[in-house]
Short mmCIF file of C-alpha atoms in Angstrom, two decimals:
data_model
loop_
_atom_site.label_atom_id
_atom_site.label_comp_id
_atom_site.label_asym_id
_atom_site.label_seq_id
_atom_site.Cartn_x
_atom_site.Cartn_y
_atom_site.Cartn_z
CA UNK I 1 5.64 -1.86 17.32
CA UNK I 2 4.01 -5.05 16.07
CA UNK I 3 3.79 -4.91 12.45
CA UNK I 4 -0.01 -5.61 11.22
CA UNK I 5 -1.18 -4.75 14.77
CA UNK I 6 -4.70 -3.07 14.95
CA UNK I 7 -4.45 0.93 14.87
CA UNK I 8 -0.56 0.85 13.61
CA UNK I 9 -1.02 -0.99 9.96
CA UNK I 10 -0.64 2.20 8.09
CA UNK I 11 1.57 3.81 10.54
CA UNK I 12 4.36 0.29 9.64
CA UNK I 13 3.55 1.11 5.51
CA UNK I 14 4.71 4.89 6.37
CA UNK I 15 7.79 3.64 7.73
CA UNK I 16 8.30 1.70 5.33
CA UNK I 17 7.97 3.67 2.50
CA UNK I 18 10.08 6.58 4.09
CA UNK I 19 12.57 4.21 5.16
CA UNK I 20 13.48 2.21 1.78
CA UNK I 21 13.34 6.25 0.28
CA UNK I 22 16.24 6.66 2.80
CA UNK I 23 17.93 3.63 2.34
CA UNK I 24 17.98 3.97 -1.67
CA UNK I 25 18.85 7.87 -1.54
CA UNK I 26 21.55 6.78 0.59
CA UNK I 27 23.22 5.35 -2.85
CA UNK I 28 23.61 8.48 -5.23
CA UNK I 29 24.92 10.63 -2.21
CA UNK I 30 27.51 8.73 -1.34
CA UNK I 31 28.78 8.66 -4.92
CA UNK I 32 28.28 11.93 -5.43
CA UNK I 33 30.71 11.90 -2.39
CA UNK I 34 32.88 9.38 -3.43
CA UNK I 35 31.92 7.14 -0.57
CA UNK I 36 30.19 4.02 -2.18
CA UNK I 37 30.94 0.72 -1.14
CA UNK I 38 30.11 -2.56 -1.80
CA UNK I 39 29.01 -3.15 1.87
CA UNK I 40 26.85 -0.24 1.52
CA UNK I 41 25.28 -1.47 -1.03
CA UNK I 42 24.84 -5.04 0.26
CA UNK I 43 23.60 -3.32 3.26
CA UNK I 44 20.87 -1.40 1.22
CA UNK I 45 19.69 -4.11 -0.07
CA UNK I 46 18.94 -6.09 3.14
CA UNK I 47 17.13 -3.02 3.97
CA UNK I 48 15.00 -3.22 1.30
CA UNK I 49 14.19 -5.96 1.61
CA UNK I 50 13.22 -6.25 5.12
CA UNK I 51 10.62 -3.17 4.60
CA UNK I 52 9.47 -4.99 1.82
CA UNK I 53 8.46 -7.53 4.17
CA UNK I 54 6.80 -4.76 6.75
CA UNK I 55 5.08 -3.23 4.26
CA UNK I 56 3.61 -6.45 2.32
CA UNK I 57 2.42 -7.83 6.33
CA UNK I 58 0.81 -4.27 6.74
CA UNK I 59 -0.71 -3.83 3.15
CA UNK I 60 -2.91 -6.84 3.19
CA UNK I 61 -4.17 -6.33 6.10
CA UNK I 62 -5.47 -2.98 5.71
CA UNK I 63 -6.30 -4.29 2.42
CA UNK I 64 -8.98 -6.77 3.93
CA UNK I 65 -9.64 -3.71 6.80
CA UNK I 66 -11.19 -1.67 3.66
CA UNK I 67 -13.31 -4.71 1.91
CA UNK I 68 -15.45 -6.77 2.40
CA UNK I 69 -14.00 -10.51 2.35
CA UNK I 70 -16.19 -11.59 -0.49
CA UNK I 71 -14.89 -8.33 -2.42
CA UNK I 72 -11.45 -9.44 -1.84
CA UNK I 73 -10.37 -11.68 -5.51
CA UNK I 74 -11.98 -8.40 -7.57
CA UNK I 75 -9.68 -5.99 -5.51
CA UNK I 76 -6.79 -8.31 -5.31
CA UNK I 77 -7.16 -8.96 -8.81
CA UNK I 78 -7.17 -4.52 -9.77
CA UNK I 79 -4.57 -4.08 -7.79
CA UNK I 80 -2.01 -7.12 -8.99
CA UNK I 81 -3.25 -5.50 -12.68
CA UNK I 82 -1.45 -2.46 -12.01
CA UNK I 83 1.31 -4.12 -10.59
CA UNK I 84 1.81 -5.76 -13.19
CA UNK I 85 1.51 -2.36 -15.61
CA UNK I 86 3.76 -0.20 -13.23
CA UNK I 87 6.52 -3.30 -13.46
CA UNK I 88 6.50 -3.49 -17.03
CA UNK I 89 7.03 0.53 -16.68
CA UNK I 90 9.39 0.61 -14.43
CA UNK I 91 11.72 -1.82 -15.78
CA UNK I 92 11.43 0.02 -19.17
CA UNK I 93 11.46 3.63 -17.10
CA UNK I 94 14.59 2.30 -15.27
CA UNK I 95 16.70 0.92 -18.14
CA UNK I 96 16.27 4.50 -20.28
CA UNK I 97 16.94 6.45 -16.69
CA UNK I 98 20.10 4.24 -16.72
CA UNK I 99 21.35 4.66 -20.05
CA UNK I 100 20.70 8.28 -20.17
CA UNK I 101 21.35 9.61 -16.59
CA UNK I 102 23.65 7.05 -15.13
CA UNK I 103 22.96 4.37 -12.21
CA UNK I 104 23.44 6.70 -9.25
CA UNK I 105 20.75 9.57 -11.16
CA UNK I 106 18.29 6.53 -11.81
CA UNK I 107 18.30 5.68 -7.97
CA UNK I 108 17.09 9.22 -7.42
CA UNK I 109 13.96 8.39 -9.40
CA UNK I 110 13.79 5.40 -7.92
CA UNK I 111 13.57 6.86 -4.09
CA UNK I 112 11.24 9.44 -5.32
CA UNK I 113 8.76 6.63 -6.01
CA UNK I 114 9.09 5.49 -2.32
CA UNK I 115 8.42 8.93 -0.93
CA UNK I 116 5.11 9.65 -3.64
CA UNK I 117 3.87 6.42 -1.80
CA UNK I 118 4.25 7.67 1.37
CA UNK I 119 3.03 10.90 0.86
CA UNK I 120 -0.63 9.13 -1.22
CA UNK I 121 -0.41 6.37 1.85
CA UNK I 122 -0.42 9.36 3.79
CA UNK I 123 -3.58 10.89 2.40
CA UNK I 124 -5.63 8.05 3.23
CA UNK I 125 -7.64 6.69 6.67
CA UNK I 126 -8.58 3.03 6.50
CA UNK I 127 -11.00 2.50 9.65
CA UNK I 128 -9.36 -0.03 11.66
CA UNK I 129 -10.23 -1.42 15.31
CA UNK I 130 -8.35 0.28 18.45
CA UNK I 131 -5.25 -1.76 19.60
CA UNK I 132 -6.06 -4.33 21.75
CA UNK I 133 -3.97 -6.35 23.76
CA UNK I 134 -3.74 -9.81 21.59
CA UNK I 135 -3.94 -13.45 23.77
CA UNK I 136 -1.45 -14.32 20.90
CA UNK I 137 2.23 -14.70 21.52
CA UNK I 138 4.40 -11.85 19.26
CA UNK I 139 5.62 -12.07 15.39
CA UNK I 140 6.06 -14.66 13.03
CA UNK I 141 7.81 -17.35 15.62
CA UNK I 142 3.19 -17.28 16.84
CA UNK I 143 2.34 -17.11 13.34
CA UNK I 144 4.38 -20.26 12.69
CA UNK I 145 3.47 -22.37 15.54
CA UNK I 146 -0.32 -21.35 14.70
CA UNK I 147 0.45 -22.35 11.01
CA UNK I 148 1.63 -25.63 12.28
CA UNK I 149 -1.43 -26.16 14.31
CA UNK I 150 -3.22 -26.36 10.93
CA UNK I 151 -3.59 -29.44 8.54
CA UNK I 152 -4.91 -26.76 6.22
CA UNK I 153 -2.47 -24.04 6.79
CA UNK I 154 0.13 -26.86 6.99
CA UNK I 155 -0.50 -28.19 3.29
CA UNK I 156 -0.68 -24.34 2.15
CA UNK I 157 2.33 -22.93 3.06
CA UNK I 158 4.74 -26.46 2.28
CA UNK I 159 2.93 -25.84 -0.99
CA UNK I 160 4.23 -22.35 -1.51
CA UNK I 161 7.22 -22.85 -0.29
CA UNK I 162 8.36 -25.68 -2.80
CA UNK I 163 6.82 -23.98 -5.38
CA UNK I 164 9.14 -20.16 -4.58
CA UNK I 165 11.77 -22.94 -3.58
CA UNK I 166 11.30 -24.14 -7.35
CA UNK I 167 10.77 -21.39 -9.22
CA UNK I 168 14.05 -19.69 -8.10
CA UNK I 169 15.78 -22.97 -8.71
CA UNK I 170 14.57 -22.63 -12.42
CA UNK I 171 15.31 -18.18 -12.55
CA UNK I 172 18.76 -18.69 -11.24
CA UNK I 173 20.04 -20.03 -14.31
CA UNK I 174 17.33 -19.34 -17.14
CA UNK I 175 19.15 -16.46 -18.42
CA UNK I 176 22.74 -18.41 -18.69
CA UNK I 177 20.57 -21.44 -19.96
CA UNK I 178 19.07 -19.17 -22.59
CA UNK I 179 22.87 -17.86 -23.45
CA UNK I 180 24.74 -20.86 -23.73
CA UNK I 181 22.54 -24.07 -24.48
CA UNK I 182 19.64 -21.53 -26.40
CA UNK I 183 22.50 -19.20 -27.94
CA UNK I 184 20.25 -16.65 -27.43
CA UNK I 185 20.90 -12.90 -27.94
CA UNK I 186 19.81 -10.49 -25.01
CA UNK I 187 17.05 -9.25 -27.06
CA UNK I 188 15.59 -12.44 -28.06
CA UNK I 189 16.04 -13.03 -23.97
CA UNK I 190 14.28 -10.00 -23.19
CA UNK I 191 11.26 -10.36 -25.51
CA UNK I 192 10.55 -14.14 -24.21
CA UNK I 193 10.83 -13.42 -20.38
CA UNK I 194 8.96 -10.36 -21.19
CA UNK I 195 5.77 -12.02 -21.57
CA UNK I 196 5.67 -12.64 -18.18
CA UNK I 197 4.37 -9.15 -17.48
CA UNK I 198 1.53 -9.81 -19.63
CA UNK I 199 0.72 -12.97 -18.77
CA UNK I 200 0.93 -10.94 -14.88
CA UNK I 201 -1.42 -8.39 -16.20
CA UNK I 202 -3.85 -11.04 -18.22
CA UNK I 203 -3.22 -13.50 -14.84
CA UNK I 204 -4.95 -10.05 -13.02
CA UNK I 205 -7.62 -9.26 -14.91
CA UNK I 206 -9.18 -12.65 -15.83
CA UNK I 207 -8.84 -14.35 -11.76
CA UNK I 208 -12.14 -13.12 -10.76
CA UNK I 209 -13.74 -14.10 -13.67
CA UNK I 210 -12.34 -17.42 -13.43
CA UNK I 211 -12.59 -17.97 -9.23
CA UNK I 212 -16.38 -17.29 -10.20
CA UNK I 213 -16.68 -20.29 -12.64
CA UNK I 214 -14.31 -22.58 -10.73
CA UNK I 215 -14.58 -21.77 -7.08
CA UNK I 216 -11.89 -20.28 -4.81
CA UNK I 217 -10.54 -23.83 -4.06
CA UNK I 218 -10.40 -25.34 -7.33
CA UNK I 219 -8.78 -22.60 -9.15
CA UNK I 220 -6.06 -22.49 -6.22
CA UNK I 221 -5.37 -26.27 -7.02
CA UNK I 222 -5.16 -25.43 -11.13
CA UNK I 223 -3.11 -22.79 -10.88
CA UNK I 224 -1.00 -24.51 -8.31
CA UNK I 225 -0.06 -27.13 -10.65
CA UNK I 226 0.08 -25.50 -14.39
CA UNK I 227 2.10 -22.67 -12.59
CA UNK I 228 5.00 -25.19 -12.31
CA UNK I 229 4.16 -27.06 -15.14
CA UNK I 230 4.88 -23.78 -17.25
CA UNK I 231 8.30 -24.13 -15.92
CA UNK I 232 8.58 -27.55 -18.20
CA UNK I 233 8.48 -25.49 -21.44
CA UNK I 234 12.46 -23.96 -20.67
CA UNK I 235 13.99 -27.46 -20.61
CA UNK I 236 11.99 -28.20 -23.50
CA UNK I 237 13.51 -25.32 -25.71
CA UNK I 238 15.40 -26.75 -28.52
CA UNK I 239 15.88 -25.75 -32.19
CA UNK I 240 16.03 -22.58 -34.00
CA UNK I 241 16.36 -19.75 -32.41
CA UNK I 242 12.31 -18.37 -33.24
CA UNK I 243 11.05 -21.83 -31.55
CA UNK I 244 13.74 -21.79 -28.56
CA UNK I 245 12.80 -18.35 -27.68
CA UNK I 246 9.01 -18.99 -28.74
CA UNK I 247 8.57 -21.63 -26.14
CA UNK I 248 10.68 -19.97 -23.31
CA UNK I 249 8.02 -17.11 -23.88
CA UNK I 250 5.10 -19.45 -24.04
CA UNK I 251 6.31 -21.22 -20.66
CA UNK I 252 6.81 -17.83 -18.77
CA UNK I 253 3.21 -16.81 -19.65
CA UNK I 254 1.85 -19.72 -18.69
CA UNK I 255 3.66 -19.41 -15.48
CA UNK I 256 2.77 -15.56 -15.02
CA UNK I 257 -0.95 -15.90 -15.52
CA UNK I 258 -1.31 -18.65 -12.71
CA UNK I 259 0.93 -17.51 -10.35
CA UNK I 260 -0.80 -14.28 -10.17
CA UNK I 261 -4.05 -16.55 -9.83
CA UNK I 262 -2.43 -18.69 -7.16
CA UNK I 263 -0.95 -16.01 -5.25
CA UNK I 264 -4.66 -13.81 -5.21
CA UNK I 265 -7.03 -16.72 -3.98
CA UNK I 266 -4.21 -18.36 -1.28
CA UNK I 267 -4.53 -14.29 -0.03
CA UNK I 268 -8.10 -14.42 -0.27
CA UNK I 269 -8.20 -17.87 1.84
CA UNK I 270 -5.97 -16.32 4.39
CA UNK I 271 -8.25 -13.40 4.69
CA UNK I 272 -10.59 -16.12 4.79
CA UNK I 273 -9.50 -18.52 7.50
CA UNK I 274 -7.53 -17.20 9.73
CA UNK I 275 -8.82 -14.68 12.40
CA UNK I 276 -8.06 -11.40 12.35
CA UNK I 277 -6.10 -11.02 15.82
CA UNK I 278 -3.06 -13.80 14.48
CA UNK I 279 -3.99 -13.07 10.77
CA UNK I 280 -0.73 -10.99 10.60
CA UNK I 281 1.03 -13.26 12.49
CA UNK I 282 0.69 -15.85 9.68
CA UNK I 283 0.55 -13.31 6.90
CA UNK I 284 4.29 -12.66 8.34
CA UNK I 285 5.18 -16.48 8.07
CA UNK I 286 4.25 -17.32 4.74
CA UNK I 287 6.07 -14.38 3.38
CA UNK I 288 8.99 -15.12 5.94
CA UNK I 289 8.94 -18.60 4.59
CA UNK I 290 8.31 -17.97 1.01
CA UNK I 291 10.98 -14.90 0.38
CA UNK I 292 13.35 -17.04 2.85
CA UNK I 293 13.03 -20.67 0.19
CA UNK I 294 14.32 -17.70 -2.59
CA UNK I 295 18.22 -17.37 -1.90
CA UNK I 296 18.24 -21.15 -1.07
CA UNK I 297 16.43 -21.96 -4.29
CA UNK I 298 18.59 -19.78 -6.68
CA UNK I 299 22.38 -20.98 -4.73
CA UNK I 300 20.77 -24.69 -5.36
CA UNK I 301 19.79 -24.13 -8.66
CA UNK I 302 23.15 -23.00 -9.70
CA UNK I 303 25.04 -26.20 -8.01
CA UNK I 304 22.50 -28.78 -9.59
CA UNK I 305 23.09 -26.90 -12.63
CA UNK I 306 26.83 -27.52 -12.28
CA UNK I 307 25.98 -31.28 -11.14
CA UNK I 308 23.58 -32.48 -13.68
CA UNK I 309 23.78 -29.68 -16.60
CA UNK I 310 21.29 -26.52 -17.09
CA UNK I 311 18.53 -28.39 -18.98
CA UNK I 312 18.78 -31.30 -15.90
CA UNK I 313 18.16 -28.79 -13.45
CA UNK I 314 15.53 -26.65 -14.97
CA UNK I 315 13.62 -30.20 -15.20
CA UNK I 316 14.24 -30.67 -11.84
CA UNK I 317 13.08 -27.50 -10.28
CA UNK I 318 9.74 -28.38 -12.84
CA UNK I 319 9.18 -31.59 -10.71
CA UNK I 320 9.81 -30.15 -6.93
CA UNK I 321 6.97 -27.44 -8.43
CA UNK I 322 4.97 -30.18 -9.43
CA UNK I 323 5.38 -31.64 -6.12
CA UNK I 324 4.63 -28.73 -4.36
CA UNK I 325 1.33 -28.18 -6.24
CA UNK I 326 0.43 -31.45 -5.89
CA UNK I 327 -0.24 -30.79 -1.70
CA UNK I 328 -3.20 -28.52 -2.60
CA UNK I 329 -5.32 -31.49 -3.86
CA UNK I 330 -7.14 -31.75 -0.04
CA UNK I 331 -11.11 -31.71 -0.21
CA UNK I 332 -11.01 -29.25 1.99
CA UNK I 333 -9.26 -27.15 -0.31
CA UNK I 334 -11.07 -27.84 -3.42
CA UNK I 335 -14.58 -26.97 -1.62
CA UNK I 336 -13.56 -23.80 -0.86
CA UNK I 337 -15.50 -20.41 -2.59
CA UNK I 338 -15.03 -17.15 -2.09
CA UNK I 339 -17.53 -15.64 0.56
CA UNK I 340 -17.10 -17.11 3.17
CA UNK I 341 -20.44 -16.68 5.64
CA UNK I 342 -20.52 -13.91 8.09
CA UNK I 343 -20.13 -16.59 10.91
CA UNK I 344 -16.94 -17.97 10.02
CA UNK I 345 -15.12 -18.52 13.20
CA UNK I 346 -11.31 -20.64 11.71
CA UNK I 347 -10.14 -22.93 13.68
CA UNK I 348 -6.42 -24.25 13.77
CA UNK I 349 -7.48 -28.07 13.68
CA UNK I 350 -8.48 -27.51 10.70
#
């Protein structure tokens, strides 16, 4: 089955959901057993993972199946608000589960959430075309080549991939940077990169408001640039220990509130611009490219820290960001609003 293919969207979020359930439960029974292994869990993971990627293809586009395009920052911009709520939850929700019921019990919950998905995903009927044989070649390797076709598409996803390749760069050693050049405790650690969840949930409920005074384009081009730029505030921390952890905090904010606006309008130019038969296709490549840039980012990340010191390379990944946000300043970009008209046929020589 080809994942975001007309009739079968929902049908790939089902499996999805019922399959990382699986996967996860897989964890507390075989230590209940006395079977856990490392490779199991390593193997779990990948799962995970890789249904994270069906399910994210899928969701979009039966997201843009049940709006209308020029409805698509408000929704976008509801739904990244509660993921932003349900994160800040969970991660609360999880650590008490831990400490109370043990790792393996936690996981339980944890599946549970998969299958309650499922079962609401389940409930629902988003109308979407019959199948229809596409004059596209299959998965990503299309979406790529189409992506490539594309000045536009071109400048997008180099663009997002710097900036994941960056940002990763920057998370793989924030926490030991925070430790050992901040002398930070875990608390003071916890509260400062905690702000990032509001700044997620402000980020959510302000884009619309904002893409309506700036335009689609423009804002992607701001928030393309101060998202990275928020990353300059960790090598800046220096001093005592309220104004270290006071301008960590301040730079994750920053950074959460615009990547949440980046990451809404470059989905709502997608739904925009590319067609609906390879819009899967390419909605597969960017995340294929973007999750892909994240392992990469964190291993180099560690060895520049090693190279050049932990403050060096946080600057560092700051600058590749920068560059990477620098690739949205096209005028084709910065023209761009948010409803699009009705006879928008995209091109890819764009």
């Amino acid at each position: 089955m080809e994942i975001g293919r007309h009739g079968h969207r929902r049908v790939v979020m089902l499996v999805a959901d019922f399959s990382r359930a699986a996967a996860v439960l897989s964890i507390p029974i075989a230590f209940a057993f006395g079977g856990l292994t490392l490779i199991q869990l390593y193997l779990v993971a990948f799962l995970v993972g890789v249904f994270d990627v069906f399910f994210g293809v899928a969701y979009q586009a039966v997201l843009i199946s049940m709006i209308q395009r020029d409805q698509y920052v408000t929704a976008s911009s509801w739904l990244r608000g509660s993921e932003a709520v349900t994160q800040t939850v969970g991660l609360t929700l999880g650590g008490v589960l831990v400490s109370a019921l043990t790792a393996p019990v936690a996981l339980v919950f944890n599946a549970a959430s998969f299958l309650i998905s499922g079962v609401q995903l389940a409930r629902i009927h988003p109308t979407e075309p019959a199948p229809a044989k596409s004059t596209h070649g299959q998965g990503v390797g299309e979406g790529l080549r189409w992506v490539y076709r594309s000045l536009l598409m071109r400048a997008l996803l180099t663009s997002s991939g710097l900036t994941n390749l960056a940002v990763f760069m920057s998370t793989g050693v924030l926490t030991l940077y925070a430790v050992r050049t901040l002398h930070l405790t875990p608390a003071a650690i916890g509260i400062a990169l905690g702000t990032g969840a509001i700044g997620a949930f402000v980020g959510a409920v302000t884009c619309a408001r904002v893409e309506t005074r700036l335009g689609l384009g423009r804002l992607l081009a701001v928030s393309s640039l101060i998202y990275p730029a928020g990353l300059l505030f960790y090598p800046e921390a220096r001093g005592p220990v309220l104004l270290a952890a006071g301008t960590l905090a301040a730079g994750e904010f920053i950074a959460a509130v615009t990547a949440v606006w980046a990451d809404i309008t470059l989905g709502t130019i997608l739904a925009i611009e590319v067609a609906d038969d390879i819009r899967s296709r390419v909605n597969g490549a960017f995340r294929t490219i973007n999750q892909g840039v994240r392992p990469i980012g964190a291993i180099a990340g560690g060895l520049l820290a090693a190279w050049i010191g932990l403050r060096s390379a946080l600057l560092c990944s700051a600058l590749i960001g920068l560059l990477g946000g620098s690739l949205i300043l096209r005028k084709q970009i910065l023209s761009m609003r948010g409803t699009p008209p009705s006879s928008r046929a995209p091109t890819t020589d764009d």
